[in-house]
Amino acid sequence: MKALSEAMRRALDEAEDAMRRGEVPVGAVITDAAGRIVAAEGNRTLELLDPTAHAEMLAIREACRLTGSERLIGHDMHVTLEPCTMCAMAMSFARIRRLYFGAGDPKMGGVEHGARVFTLATCHHAPEVYGGIGETRAADLLRRFFAAKRESP
């Protein structure tokens, strides 16, 4: 088994932090062209009362703020779960170079499932996509989170 990158390890840590906060355990990291971590976030939809506060969206916002640009050309996204349609479109608008994700999401995914945003004619930029990175740990976090939700009254 290939070792996980520092960025994906950090994304998984962000997902665990999100789970401790009661959020769906998804973490996202953006790295620059040299592989340095620029932004790292976990889901905060409940905390911020914001349905758009997905880990990917928060990481994109922070990376854009730090770089002083709405474009993240040469930057890569590392996320624990296949991005939804909203997050995939944001990555396209931000011009993310590569997307690395952990677990696939047959129900809400927008990259390899569902809308398959990057294959649409209306998508002006599609990153290179690499799925299944850290998939076992990412899927385990999600399983444990939703099992605990089902068990609680």
Backbone as a ProteinNet text record, in pm:
[ID]
protein_1_A
[PRIMARY]
MKALSEAMRRALDEAEDAMRRGEVPVGAVITDAAGRIVAAEGNRTLELLDPTAHAEMLAIREACRLTGSERLIGHDMHVTLEPCTMCAMAMSFARIRRLYFGAGDPKMGGVEHGARVFTLATCHHAPEVYGGIGETRAADLLRRFFAAKRESP
[TERTIARY]
84.1	0	88.5	57.8	134.4	103.2	206	188.7	106.1	25.3	-55.4	33.1	-2.3	68.8	39.7	126	103.2	-31.4	-64.6	-189.9	-311.3	-308.1	-423.9	-430.5	-317.4	-319.6	-383.3	-347.2	-404.9	-554.3	-597.3	-740.6	-815.3	-758	-821	-826	-723.1	-725.4	-835.7	-849.9	-957.1	-1094.3	-1108.2	-1234.4	-1264	-1161.5	-1180.5	-1219.7	-1158.3	-1194.8	-1340.4	-1382.6	-1521.6	-1615.9	-1581.1	-1665.3	-1676.9	-1568.3	-1572.1	-1663.4	-1677.4	-1767.3	-1911.5	-1936.1	-2071.1	-2104.8	-2004.5	-2024	-1996.7	-2051.8	-2018	-1866.6	-1796.6	-1650.4	-1589.1	-1575.2	-1508	-1403.9	-1284.2	-1176.2	-1117.2	-1068.5	-1011	-885.7	-789.2	-662.4	-630.4	-580.8	-531.6	-381.1	-309.6	-164.3	-125.7	-13.2	37.6	119.1	175.6	249.4	369.7	423.7	536.9	492.4	360.2	307.9	290.2	310.7	292.3	143.7	103.5	-36.5	-65.1	-167.6	-210.4	-331.5	-423.9	-546.2	-590.6	-647.7	-698.8	-825.8	-932.1	-1061.4	-1138.7	-1234.1	-1330.9	-1470.5	-1567.6	-1705.4	-1745.1	-1823.1	-1872.1	-2014.5	-2093.4	-2228.9	-2316.6	-2305.4	-2386.1	-2334.1	-2203.5	-2141.4	-2172.5	-2162.1	-2182.3	-2325.6	-2410.4	-2548.4	-2548.5	-2464	-2441.8	-2432	-2531.2	-2527.4	-2413.8	-2347.6	-2234.3	-2100.2	-2101.4	-1976.5	-1917.1	-1909.4	-1841.9	-1691.8	-1618	-1473.5	-1406.4	-1447.1	-1385.5	-1410	-1532.7	-1567.1	-1488.6	-1479.1	-1404.7	-1256.6	-1201.3	-1059.9	-1034	-1123	-1108.8	-1113.6	-1211.2	-1222.8	-1095.1	-1043.5	-923.3	-801.5	-785.2	-671.6	-678.9	-796.4	-810.8	-777.8	-824.3	-793.4	-642.3	-577.1	-432.8	-349.5	-395.7	-320.2	-357.3	-469	-512.6	-568.6	-623.2	-677.6	-797.8	-891	-1005.7	-970.3	-852.9	-805.7	-693.1	-699.1	-596.9	-520.6	-476.9	-403.7	-276.7	-252.1	-135.1	-156.3	-275.5	-306.9	-384.2	-367.1	-434.8	-526.7	-636.6	-731.9	-717.6	-710.2	-705.2	-825.3	-919.4	-1041.7	-1077.9	-1136.7	-1161.4	-1280.3	-1369.6	-1490.3	-1506.5	-1552.9	-1581.1	-1664.8	-1620.8	-1694.3	-1834.4	-1925.5	-2060.9	-2055.7	-2167.6	-2176.2	-2134.2	-2181.8	-2148	-1996.8	-1934.7	-1791.1	-1710.6	-1755.1	-1686.7	-1691	-1805.1	-1814.9	-1724.3	-1717.8	-1628.9	-1484.2	-1446.3	-1309.7	-1283.6	-1383.1	-1369.1	-1351.3	-1436.1	-1426.5	-1292.2	-1239.2	-1111.5	-991.6	-1016.7	-911.8	-813.9	-868.1	-786.2	-718.1	-589.8	-511.6	-542.9	-539.2	-564.1	-654.2	-739.2	-826	-789.1	-756.3	-731	-840.2	-916.6	-1019.2	-1014.8	-1069.5	-1070.9	-1185.8	-1291.3	-1406.5	-1494.3	-1547.2	-1647.1	-1779	-1868	-1997.9	-2108.4	-2156.7	-2260.8	-2389.3	-2418.4	-2544.1	-2535.7	-2427.2	-2419.6	-2298.3	-2213.9	-2094.6	-2128.3	-2039.5	-2061.3	-1946.7	-1852.2	-1734.9	-1741.1	-1740.5	-1751.1	-1892.9	-1977.3	-2117.9	-2203.8	-2333.7	-2426.1	-2400.7	-2387.6	-2377.2	-2249.4	-2145	-2015.7	-1975.1	-1968.8	-1949.7	-1837.6	-1724.6	-1608.4	-1621.9	-1723.4	-1746	-1847.7	-1911.5	-2015.6	-1956	-2025.2	-1980.2	-1975.2	-2057.3	-2060.9	-1951.4	-1873.2	-1762.5	-1639.9	-1595.8	-1486.7	-1347	-1337.5	-1207.9	-1230.4	-1157	-1164.5	-1025.6	-1016.1	-886.3	-858.1	-733.3	-701.6	-762.6	-820.8	-889.8	-828.1	-800	-745.7	-827.7	-906.7	-991.4	-931.1	-990.2	-949.5	-826.3	-784.2	-665.5	-707.1	-659.2	-699.6	-843.8	-893.8	-1035.9	-1081.5	-1001	-1041.9	-1065.7	-970.4	-985.1	-1099.5	-1111	-1217.3	-1354.7	-1370.4	-1499.2	-1530.7	-1428.1	-1448.7	-1500	-1443.5	-1491.4	-1639	-1676	-1815.3	-1907.8	-1865.6	-1947.4	-1969.1	-1862.3	-1873.2	-1963	-1949.2	-2030	-2178.3	-2214.3	-2355.8	-2410.6	-2328.6	-2373.9	-2407.5	-2325.2	-2351.4	-2477.9	-2501.6	-2624.2	-2748	-2740.6	-2854.8	-2881.2	-2775.8	-2789.5	-2840.4	-2816.6	-2861.3	-3010.1	-3073.8	-3220.1	-3262
-118.5	0	124.7	220	342.9	433.7	499.1	590.6	712	760.7	879.4	1003.6	1099.9	1227.3	1301.4	1394.7	1479	1549.4	1594.7	1666.9	1577.5	1452.9	1366.2	1325.6	1305.8	1277.7	1394	1515	1634.1	1643.5	1612.3	1613.8	1513	1395.6	1295.3	1344.1	1412.7	1471.4	1576.9	1657.9	1759.2	1692	1579	1505.1	1452.7	1401.9	1354.3	1468.8	1585.2	1702.5	1741.4	1735.3	1767	1670	1542.3	1442.5	1472.7	1512.5	1547.4	1666.8	1753.4	1869	1833.1	1707	1664.8	1687.4	1724.5	1749	1620.8	1609.6	1498.3	1502.8	1390	1391.3	1398	1520.3	1545.4	1652.3	1628.7	1725.1	1754.2	1876.6	1918	2001.2	1984.1	2057.2	2105.7	2226.8	2280.1	2299.3	2248.3	2263.7	2348.1	2416.5	2496.2	2407.9	2466.6	2391.2	2316.7	2363.8	2298	2192.3	2175.2	2075.5	2124.8	2255	2311.2	2331.1	2300.8	2319	2468.3	2511.5	2651.1	2668.5	2574.4	2582.2	2441.3	2427.4	2298.7	2324.5	2254.9	2277.5	2147.1	2146.7	2038.5	2095.9	2009.4	2056.4	2139.7	2245.8	2333.1	2380	2299.5	2341.7	2366.5	2282.2	2300.1	2417.2	2420	2525.5	2664	2679.3	2809.8	2832.2	2730.4	2737.6	2779.3	2710.3	2746.2	2618.8	2592.2	2470	2466.1	2579.7	2581.2	2565.5	2547.8	2540.9	2400.8	2344.5	2216.3	2240.8	2137.5	2149.4	2208.7	2162.3	2209.7	2358.9	2401.7	2543	2631.5	2588.7	2665.8	2671.9	2560.6	2558.3	2647.4	2643.8	2730.6	2877.2	2912.3	3051.9	3097.6	3012.6	3049.5	3059.3	2965.4	2968.9	3092.8	3126.7	3247.7	3372.4	3376.5	3491.1	3504	3392.2	3394.7	3426.9	3380.9	3407.9	3541.4	3598.3	3725.9	3712.7	3595	3571.8	3478.8	3498.2	3406.6	3281.3	3276.9	3161.3	3093.1	2961.4	2883.1	2798.2	2862.4	2795.6	2734	2607.7	2538.1	2477.9	2490.7	2436.7	2305.9	2222	2091.5	2081.9	2008.6	1982.3	1837.5	1814.6	1681.6	1675.2	1586.1	1581.2	1436.2	1413.2	1276.6	1209.7	1287	1232.8	1295.6	1216.3	1269.6	1396.5	1506.3	1631.8	1625.7	1700.8	1715	1806.9	1824	1908.4	2052.2	2107	2245.2	2262.9	2171.4	2182.6	2157.8	2065.7	2039.8	2163.7	2230.6	2352.5	2461.7	2472.9	2573.2	2544.1	2415.6	2379.4	2418.7	2400.2	2439.2	2590.6	2666.3	2812.6	2861.1	2792.2	2831.1	2783.4	2699.4	2645.2	2554.7	2473	2375.9	2284.3	2259.8	2179.4	2030.9	1977.2	1833.9	1815	1714.2	1674.8	1533.9	1516.9	1385.1	1363.9	1254.7	1232.4	1089.6	1071.2	941.6	854.7	852.1	765.6	824	736.1	777.9	803	878.3	909.3	886.4	760	727.8	808.3	853.3	924.8	1073.8	1140.2	1285.9	1334.5	1242.1	1282.3	1353.3	1440.4	1513.3	1500.9	1408.3	1393.5	1261	1150.6	1018.2	963.6	1026.8	988.5	1111.1	1092	1205	1287.7	1417.4	1512.2	1497.3	1441.2	1428.3	1561.2	1659.7	1799.3	1820.2	1756	1784.4	1730.4	1649.5	1598.1	1681.4	1776.9	1856.7	1959	1981	2080.3	2220.2	2246.7	2378	2397.7	2296.3	2305.9	2357.4	2476.1	2540	2495.3	2435	2384.7	2256	2153.2	2025.5	1990	1968.2	1926	1780.7	1740.8	1598.1	1539.2	1419.2	1359.3	1224.7	1207	1082.1	1041.6	935.1	889.7	772.6	742	626.6	648.3	773.6	804.1	808.2	713.7	707.5	664.5	593.8	557.5	478.3	382.5	296.6	378.1	462.6	543.7	644.3	706.3	804.9	738.9	623.5	553	505.2	461.6	416.6	531	649.4	765.6	791.5	787.7	812.3	703.9	577.5	467.2	482.9	510.9	526.8	645.1	754.8	873.8	843.5	784.1	759.9	645.1	548.5	441.3	502.2	592.5	658.1	741.8	806.9	886.8	798.3	680.3	587.3	531.8	514.9	457	557.2	687.1	785.5	813.6	839.2	861.5	988.5
0	0	0	-83.9	-94.9	24	76.2	188.9	146.1	237.2	210	211.5	130.3	129.8	260.5	292.7	410.4	398.5	277.7	256.9	283.9	236.8	261	407.8	471.6	616.1	691.3	651.5	716.5	688.6	566.2	534.2	621.4	640.9	727.3	872.1	917.8	1052.6	1063.5	960	958.1	962.5	893.1	895.2	1035.3	1102.7	1240.4	1332.6	1314.3	1394.4	1368.4	1243	1208.8	1279.9	1280.4	1345.9	1495.4	1559.6	1702.3	1727.9	1628.4	1640.9	1606.7	1569.2	1532.1	1386.6	1307.7	1164.3	1087.1	966.5	878.5	857	880	878.3	739	691.3	563.5	589.5	537.9	549.4	413.3	396.4	268.1	292.4	204	209.3	68.5	59.6	-67.5	-55	-154.5	-158.8	-280.2	-267.8	-379.9	-473.8	-575.7	-676.8	-619.1	-507.4	-443.1	-342.6	-328.2	-235.2	-93.4	-69.7	64.4	94.1	214.7	254.5	267.1	194	194.5	285.5	279.6	360.4	395.6	515.2	561.5	641.5	606.4	670.7	682.2	773.3	785.7	772.9	751.3	740.7	861.9	837.8	944.8	916.3	847.9	811.2	933.2	1035.4	1157	1239.5	1258.3	1338.8	1283.5	1152.1	1089	1041.2	1057.5	1007.2	860.2	784.3	644.8	560.9	476.4	395.5	295	270.9	178.2	250.2	381.5	458.9	456.4	334.9	315	327.3	365	382.6	258.4	141.4	17	-4.7	19.1	-1	95.2	221.3	320.7	285.6	239.5	201.1	79.9	-17.4	-135	-92.6	-8.5	36.7	107.6	197.6	272.1	180.5	89.6	-3.2	-92.8	-139.8	-222.2	-141.7	-17	69.2	88.1	117.5	144.6	20.2	-96.2	-219.4	-282.8	-239.5	-295.9	-435.3	-466.9	-601.3	-594.2	-684.3	-694	-773.5	-829.3	-904.9	-828.2	-824.3	-755.6	-856.8	-962	-1068.9	-1009.8	-1041.8	-990.1	-851.8	-796.4	-664.2	-676.7	-577.1	-574.5	-453.9	-470.4	-363.1	-320.2	-189.9	-130.7	-37.1	-62.7	17.5	46.4	161.4	206.9	140	82	18.2	-119.7	-214.1	-348	-335.4	-395.1	-382.9	-443.3	-380	-433.1	-555.8	-620.1	-739.1	-709.5	-598.1	-562.4	-548	-474.9	-450.2	-578	-660.1	-787.2	-876.2	-881.8	-963	-907.6	-774.9	-714.5	-751.3	-753.4	-793.3	-937.6	-1022.4	-1162.3	-1173.4	-1103.9	-1107.9	-1054.4	-952.6	-892.8	-974.9	-1073.6	-1160.3	-1085.7	-995.2	-922	-1024.1	-1006.8	-1101.7	-1090.7	-968.7	-947.4	-827.2	-836.1	-725.4	-684.6	-556.8	-498.1	-394.3	-406.6	-305	-254.2	-134.3	-67.3	-113	-34.5	-61.1	-171.1	-255.2	-353.3	-282.4	-345.7	-286	-388	-396.1	-494.7	-477.3	-355.5	-329.8	-363.8	-322.2	-337.7	-416.6	-462.1	-535.5	-665.4	-707.7	-832	-930.2	-901.7	-987.8	-1063.5	-991.9	-1055	-1048.3	-971.1	-957.8	-987.8	-988.5	-1002.9	-1127.1	-1108.5	-1220.3	-1302.4	-1245.1	-1314.1	-1378.1	-1293.6	-1332.4	-1433.5	-1412.4	-1496.2	-1639	-1664.3	-1799.1	-1877.5	-1813.5	-1878.7	-1975.5	-2084.8	-2183.2	-2123.3	-2022.3	-1959.3	-1854.9	-1829.3	-1733.8	-1809	-1774.4	-1847.9	-1805.1	-1687.3	-1640.7	-1563	-1597.9	-1526.5	-1473.9	-1341.9	-1288.4	-1323.2	-1310.9	-1315.6	-1188.2	-1198.4	-1083.7	-1049.2	-920	-868.1	-746.6	-759.7	-649.8	-575.2	-459.3	-380.7	-294.6	-275.3	-195.3	-47.4	31.8	172.4	190	90.9	87.2	209	254.2	365.4	491.5	526.8	648.5	634.6	518.6	496.1	506.1	442.9	446.1	587.3	661.3	799.1	886.7	871.3	947.5	919.9	794	757.4	812.2	801.5	855.3	1004.5	1078	1223.6	1259.4	1187.7	1214.6	1196.7	1082.6	1055.3	1140.7	1177.5	1269	1404.6	1452.3	1581.3	1573	1460.6	1441.5	1447.2	1385.6	1385.6	1525.7	1605.3	1739.2	1840.1	1817.9	1917.3	1904	2020.8	2020.4	1953.1
[MASK]
+++++++++++++++++++++++++++++++++++++++++++++++++++++++++++++++++++++++++++++++++++++++++++++++++++++++++++++++++++++++++++++++++++++++++++++++++++++++++

